[in-house]
mmCIF file of C-alpha atoms in Angstrom:
data_model
loop_
_atom_site.group_PDB
_atom_site.id
_atom_site.type_symbol
_atom_site.label_atom_id
_atom_site.label_comp_id
_atom_site.label_asym_id
_atom_site.label_seq_id
_atom_site.Cartn_x
_atom_site.Cartn_y
_atom_site.Cartn_z
ATOM 1 C CA ASP R 17 119.949 70.499 3.799
ATOM 2 C CA ALA R 18 118.560 72.766 1.150
ATOM 3 C CA GLY R 19 117.289 71.002 -1.914
ATOM 4 C CA VAL R 20 117.373 72.226 -5.489
ATOM 5 C CA ILE R 21 116.469 75.851 -5.544
ATOM 6 C CA GLN R 22 114.656 77.295 -8.716
ATOM 7 C CA SER R 23 113.719 80.784 -9.430
ATOM 8 C CA PRO R 24 111.478 82.257 -10.189
ATOM 9 C CA ARG R 25 108.489 80.042 -9.227
ATOM 10 C CA HIS R 26 106.223 81.670 -11.727
ATOM 11 C CA GLU R 27 107.140 83.747 -14.880
ATOM 12 C CA VAL R 28 104.661 85.572 -17.031
ATOM 13 C CA THR R 29 106.034 87.234 -20.116
ATOM 14 C CA GLU R 30 104.963 88.306 -23.440
ATOM 15 C CA MET R 31 105.986 86.712 -26.964
ATOM 16 C CA GLY R 32 109.315 87.880 -28.054
ATOM 17 C CA GLN R 33 110.779 88.555 -24.634
ATOM 18 C CA GLU R 34 113.811 87.004 -23.189
ATOM 19 C CA VAL R 35 113.236 84.498 -20.189
ATOM 20 C CA THR R 36 115.881 83.344 -17.980
ATOM 21 C CA LEU R 37 115.282 80.583 -15.426
ATOM 22 C CA ARG R 38 117.721 79.935 -12.573
ATOM 23 C CA CYS R 39 118.803 76.754 -10.634
ATOM 24 C CA LYS R 40 121.060 76.127 -7.748
ATOM 25 C CA PRO R 41 121.759 72.405 -7.464
ATOM 26 C CA ILE R 42 122.339 70.434 -4.224
ATOM 27 C CA SER R 43 125.964 71.193 -3.094
ATOM 28 C CA GLY R 44 128.302 68.352 -4.129
ATOM 29 C CA HIS R 45 126.073 67.025 -6.885
ATOM 30 C CA ASP R 46 127.938 66.493 -10.070
ATOM 31 C CA TYR R 47 125.190 66.268 -12.491
ATOM 32 C CA LEU R 48 122.565 68.802 -13.230
ATOM 33 C CA PHE R 49 119.537 68.336 -15.539
ATOM 34 C CA TRP R 50 116.990 70.711 -17.106
ATOM 35 C CA TYR R 51 113.507 69.140 -17.819
ATOM 36 C CA ARG R 52 110.330 70.572 -19.292
ATOM 37 C CA GLN R 53 106.820 69.368 -18.441
ATOM 38 C CA THR R 54 103.671 69.695 -20.474
ATOM 39 C CA MET R 55 100.402 67.874 -20.499
ATOM 40 C CA MET R 56 101.057 66.608 -24.128
ATOM 41 C CA ARG R 57 104.704 65.581 -23.854
ATOM 42 C CA GLY R 58 105.169 64.913 -20.168
ATOM 43 C CA LEU R 59 108.588 65.295 -18.672
ATOM 44 C CA GLU R 60 111.260 65.929 -21.471
ATOM 45 C CA LEU R 61 114.916 66.069 -20.758
ATOM 46 C CA LEU R 62 116.313 69.222 -22.417
ATOM 47 C CA ILE R 63 119.951 69.179 -21.334
ATOM 48 C CA TYR R 64 122.248 67.723 -18.692
ATOM 49 C CA PHE R 65 125.561 68.739 -17.261
ATOM 50 C CA ASN R 66 128.402 66.750 -15.671
ATOM 51 C CA ASN R 67 130.882 68.917 -13.662
ATOM 52 C CA ASN R 68 129.611 71.985 -15.113
ATOM 53 C CA VAL R 69 130.123 70.688 -18.815
ATOM 54 C CA PRO R 70 127.108 70.119 -20.976
ATOM 55 C CA ILE R 71 127.039 66.484 -22.074
ATOM 56 C CA ASP R 72 123.934 65.929 -24.056
ATOM 57 C CA ASP R 73 121.708 68.887 -25.393
ATOM 58 C CA SER R 74 119.798 66.947 -27.936
ATOM 59 C CA GLY R 75 116.489 67.514 -26.158
ATOM 60 C CA MET R 76 116.914 71.335 -26.554
ATOM 61 C CA PRO R 77 114.046 72.380 -28.857
ATOM 62 C CA GLU R 78 115.752 74.870 -31.168
ATOM 63 C CA ASP R 79 118.467 77.678 -31.027
ATOM 64 C CA ARG R 80 116.016 79.915 -29.087
ATOM 65 C CA PHE R 81 117.007 77.656 -26.067
ATOM 66 C CA SER R 82 120.426 77.862 -24.313
ATOM 67 C CA ALA R 83 121.665 76.645 -21.026
ATOM 68 C CA LYS R 84 124.831 77.473 -18.895
ATOM 69 C CA MET R 85 126.462 76.218 -15.972
ATOM 70 C CA PRO R 86 129.320 78.747 -15.094
ATOM 71 C CA ASN R 87 130.172 77.020 -11.806
ATOM 72 C CA ALA R 88 129.072 74.036 -9.619
ATOM 73 C CA SER R 89 126.395 75.936 -7.784
ATOM 74 C CA PHE R 90 124.515 77.901 -10.630
ATOM 75 C CA SER R 91 122.903 77.116 -13.938
ATOM 76 C CA THR R 92 120.581 79.002 -16.120
ATOM 77 C CA LEU R 93 118.189 78.168 -18.899
ATOM 78 C CA LYS R 94 117.429 80.949 -21.297
ATOM 79 C CA ILE R 95 114.808 81.408 -24.113
ATOM 80 C CA GLN R 96 115.188 84.127 -26.671
ATOM 81 C CA PRO R 97 112.888 85.138 -28.038
ATOM 82 C CA SER R 98 110.116 83.388 -26.096
ATOM 83 C CA GLU R 99 106.965 81.955 -27.790
ATOM 84 C CA PRO R 100 103.607 80.761 -26.531
ATOM 85 C CA ARG R 101 104.320 77.172 -27.138
ATOM 86 C CA ASP R 102 107.132 77.607 -24.651
ATOM 87 C CA SER R 103 104.733 77.799 -21.945
ATOM 88 C CA ALA R 104 105.374 74.769 -19.528
ATOM 89 C CA VAL R 105 106.773 73.955 -16.089
ATOM 90 C CA TYR R 106 110.592 73.863 -16.131
ATOM 91 C CA PHE R 107 112.308 71.603 -13.638
ATOM 92 C CA CYS R 108 115.884 71.694 -12.626
ATOM 93 C CA ALA R 109 117.378 68.379 -11.084
ATOM 94 C CA SER R 110 120.720 67.304 -9.656
ATOM 95 C CA SER R 111 122.274 64.016 -8.890
ATOM 96 C CA LEU R 112 125.381 63.035 -6.716
ATOM 97 C CA ASP R 113 126.614 60.361 -9.088
ATOM 98 C CA SER R 114 123.795 57.829 -9.305
ATOM 99 C CA GLU R 115 120.431 57.329 -10.929
ATOM 100 C CA LYS R 116 118.627 59.346 -8.240
ATOM 101 C CA LEU R 117 117.587 62.728 -9.189
ATOM 102 C CA PHE R 118 116.600 65.392 -6.857
ATOM 103 C CA PHE R 119 114.167 67.963 -8.402
ATOM 104 C CA GLY R 120 113.498 71.589 -7.699
ATOM 105 C CA SER R 121 109.953 72.780 -7.355
ATOM 106 C CA GLY R 122 110.009 74.119 -11.006
ATOM 107 C CA THR R 123 109.190 77.316 -12.713
ATOM 108 C CA GLN R 124 105.824 77.740 -14.271
ATOM 109 C CA LEU R 125 106.278 79.713 -17.419
ATOM 110 C CA SER R 126 103.434 81.482 -19.152
ATOM 111 C CA VAL R 127 104.202 83.204 -22.488
ATOM 112 C CA LEU R 128 101.313 85.417 -23.709
ATOM 113 C CA GLY V 2 113.150 57.418 -29.559
ATOM 114 C CA GLN V 3 112.552 54.957 -26.710
ATOM 115 C CA GLN V 4 109.445 55.424 -24.590
ATOM 116 C CA LEU V 5 108.151 54.126 -21.388
ATOM 117 C CA ASN V 6 104.505 53.537 -21.359
ATOM 118 C CA GLN V 7 102.633 53.573 -18.070
ATOM 119 C CA SER V 8 99.135 52.159 -17.441
ATOM 120 C CA PRO V 9 96.655 53.076 -16.370
ATOM 121 C CA GLN V 10 96.884 56.843 -17.340
ATOM 122 C CA SER V 11 94.727 57.754 -14.409
ATOM 123 C CA MET V 12 92.705 56.128 -11.726
ATOM 124 C CA PHE V 13 90.359 57.007 -9.011
ATOM 125 C CA ILE V 14 90.238 54.623 -6.013
ATOM 126 C CA GLN V 15 88.642 54.577 -2.537
ATOM 127 C CA GLU V 16 90.735 55.384 0.542
ATOM 128 C CA GLY V 17 91.865 52.091 1.823
ATOM 129 C CA GLU V 18 92.073 50.226 -1.413
ATOM 130 C CA ASP V 19 95.152 48.952 -2.916
ATOM 131 C CA VAL V 20 96.629 50.294 -6.138
ATOM 132 C CA SER V 21 98.705 48.732 -8.985
ATOM 133 C CA MET V 22 100.185 50.269 -11.983
ATOM 134 C CA ASN V 23 102.975 49.333 -14.310
ATOM 135 C CA CYS V 24 105.470 50.505 -16.734
ATOM 136 C CA THR V 25 106.616 48.802 -19.991
ATOM 137 C CA SER V 26 109.420 49.405 -22.388
ATOM 138 C CA SER V 27 110.381 48.236 -25.843
ATOM 139 C CA SER V 28 113.962 47.949 -24.678
ATOM 140 C CA ILE V 29 115.788 46.006 -21.955
ATOM 141 C CA PHE V 30 117.688 48.062 -19.463
ATOM 142 C CA ASN V 31 119.387 47.630 -15.996
ATOM 143 C CA THR V 32 117.637 50.213 -13.730
ATOM 144 C CA TRP V 33 113.931 51.094 -12.941
ATOM 145 C CA LEU V 34 113.004 53.993 -10.809
ATOM 146 C CA TRP V 35 109.720 55.137 -9.428
ATOM 147 C CA TYR V 36 108.985 58.804 -8.642
ATOM 148 C CA LYS V 37 105.835 60.569 -7.364
ATOM 149 C CA GLN V 38 104.974 64.035 -8.208
ATOM 150 C CA ASP V 39 102.812 66.048 -5.862
ATOM 151 C CA PRO V 40 100.682 68.877 -7.253
ATOM 152 C CA GLY V 41 102.868 72.172 -7.770
ATOM 153 C CA GLU V 42 106.115 70.254 -6.893
ATOM 154 C CA GLY V 43 108.795 68.326 -8.625
ATOM 155 C CA PRO V 44 109.001 64.474 -8.714
ATOM 156 C CA VAL V 45 110.354 62.702 -5.682
ATOM 157 C CA LEU V 46 112.033 59.373 -5.875
ATOM 158 C CA LEU V 47 110.293 56.549 -4.158
ATOM 159 C CA ILE V 48 111.993 53.339 -5.067
ATOM 160 C CA ALA V 49 115.020 52.260 -7.233
ATOM 161 C CA LEU V 50 115.368 48.713 -8.576
ATOM 162 C CA TYR V 51 118.704 47.391 -10.012
ATOM 163 C CA LYS V 52 118.153 43.667 -11.111
ATOM 164 C CA ALA V 53 115.609 41.596 -12.881
ATOM 165 C CA GLY V 54 113.113 39.938 -10.262
ATOM 166 C CA GLU V 55 114.030 42.346 -7.615
ATOM 167 C CA LEU V 56 111.073 43.228 -5.235
ATOM 168 C CA THR V 57 111.654 46.319 -2.954
ATOM 169 C CA SER V 58 109.265 48.010 -0.476
ATOM 170 C CA ASN V 59 109.191 51.698 0.927
ATOM 171 C CA GLY V 60 106.508 51.793 3.498
ATOM 172 C CA ARG V 61 103.115 51.084 1.900
ATOM 173 C CA LEU V 62 104.782 50.924 -1.501
ATOM 174 C CA THR V 63 106.169 47.951 -3.332
ATOM 175 C CA ALA V 64 107.911 47.915 -6.565
ATOM 176 C CA GLN V 65 109.101 44.994 -8.690
ATOM 177 C CA PHE V 66 111.658 44.772 -11.521
ATOM 178 C CA GLY V 67 110.091 42.453 -14.269
ATOM 179 C CA ILE V 68 111.854 39.207 -15.224
ATOM 180 C CA THR V 69 112.020 40.320 -18.777
ATOM 181 C CA ARG V 70 113.639 43.475 -17.894
ATOM 182 C CA LYS V 71 111.144 45.351 -20.011
ATOM 183 C CA ASP V 72 108.761 46.185 -17.338
ATOM 184 C CA SER V 73 108.083 47.154 -13.775
ATOM 185 C CA PHE V 74 105.323 47.256 -11.388
ATOM 186 C CA LEU V 75 104.277 49.534 -8.410
ATOM 187 C CA ASN V 76 101.771 48.628 -5.815
ATOM 188 C CA ILE V 77 100.435 50.843 -2.979
ATOM 189 C CA SER V 78 98.644 49.245 -0.274
ATOM 190 C CA ALA V 79 95.841 50.792 1.883
ATOM 191 C CA SER V 80 95.815 53.956 -0.048
ATOM 192 C CA ILE V 81 95.246 57.341 1.850
ATOM 193 C CA PRO V 82 94.433 60.769 0.385
ATOM 194 C CA SER V 83 97.976 61.948 0.484
ATOM 195 C CA ASP V 84 98.850 59.243 -2.058
ATOM 196 C CA VAL V 85 97.244 61.497 -4.737
ATOM 197 C CA GLY V 86 99.712 62.728 -7.511
ATOM 198 C CA ILE V 87 101.316 61.613 -10.612
ATOM 199 C CA TYR V 88 103.481 58.497 -10.436
ATOM 200 C CA PHE V 89 106.396 58.090 -12.993
ATOM 201 C CA CYS V 90 108.538 55.384 -13.935
ATOM 202 C CA ALA V 91 112.122 56.264 -15.148
ATOM 203 C CA ARG V 92 115.293 54.672 -16.405
ATOM 204 C CA THR V 93 118.747 55.697 -17.320
ATOM 205 C CA SER V 94 120.642 54.434 -20.286
ATOM 206 C CA GLY V 95 124.403 53.807 -20.595
ATOM 207 C CA THR V 96 125.015 57.500 -21.505
ATOM 208 C CA TYR V 97 123.191 58.586 -18.313
ATOM 209 C CA LYS V 98 120.253 59.868 -20.343
ATOM 210 C CA TYR V 99 117.227 59.789 -18.066
ATOM 211 C CA ILE V 100 113.859 59.116 -19.584
ATOM 212 C CA PHE V 101 110.542 59.339 -17.673
ATOM 213 C CA GLY V 102 107.416 57.482 -18.465
ATOM 214 C CA THR V 103 103.856 58.921 -19.390
ATOM 215 C CA GLY V 104 102.760 58.870 -15.767
ATOM 216 C CA THR V 105 99.932 57.551 -13.859
ATOM 217 C CA ARG V 106 97.769 60.086 -12.210
ATOM 218 C CA LEU V 107 96.097 58.861 -8.976
ATOM 219 C CA LYS V 108 93.239 60.372 -7.222
ATOM 220 C CA VAL V 109 92.045 58.893 -3.840
ATOM 221 C CA LEU V 110 88.479 59.344 -2.632
ATOM 222 C CA ALA V 111 87.941 59.749 0.989
#
């Protein structure tokens, strides 16, 4: 079985540009999570979905961040406009219906 | 907000040595999970614990759910170079909010 698939693996952009990160969860998983990882703050939960519906977005830093899940097999995290402090590794994870998360390999984002 | 504090933050050990790390919380909760993150990858679940006092093994790894329900311990026996990485504890709340600890970085010297 394919695991959680994220794209791109690496993204380098300039401040002010729009960035879109993509995630394909494991088929059949009802929950999808977006995390951000930095040295200073560790793994932070940004938002999670259940059955394509956003349940808790309290971790989204500000209005520049938005996430969508138009169907069960696809989610996006968008940053517009991007800023240097957004540089981090962004992970997507999915879960069947338990405490066990399956993570993608992450997107390394660098905003110059 | 609630935090999970892990110690030590990092450790260097010799190959073959046993490793111990722990995770503490200011709150009581019902599930502890331990993940490992290899360099350049996402975390992978190692062990899940569901009740106080529970002791669970996965190969050379053993984890325990503390009696107070505010802590958990992870032990690695006879470490090998591929054990290098970051070990995270995690928990879920009733609202399915998933929180990770601060992490313990392990480096194994061959």
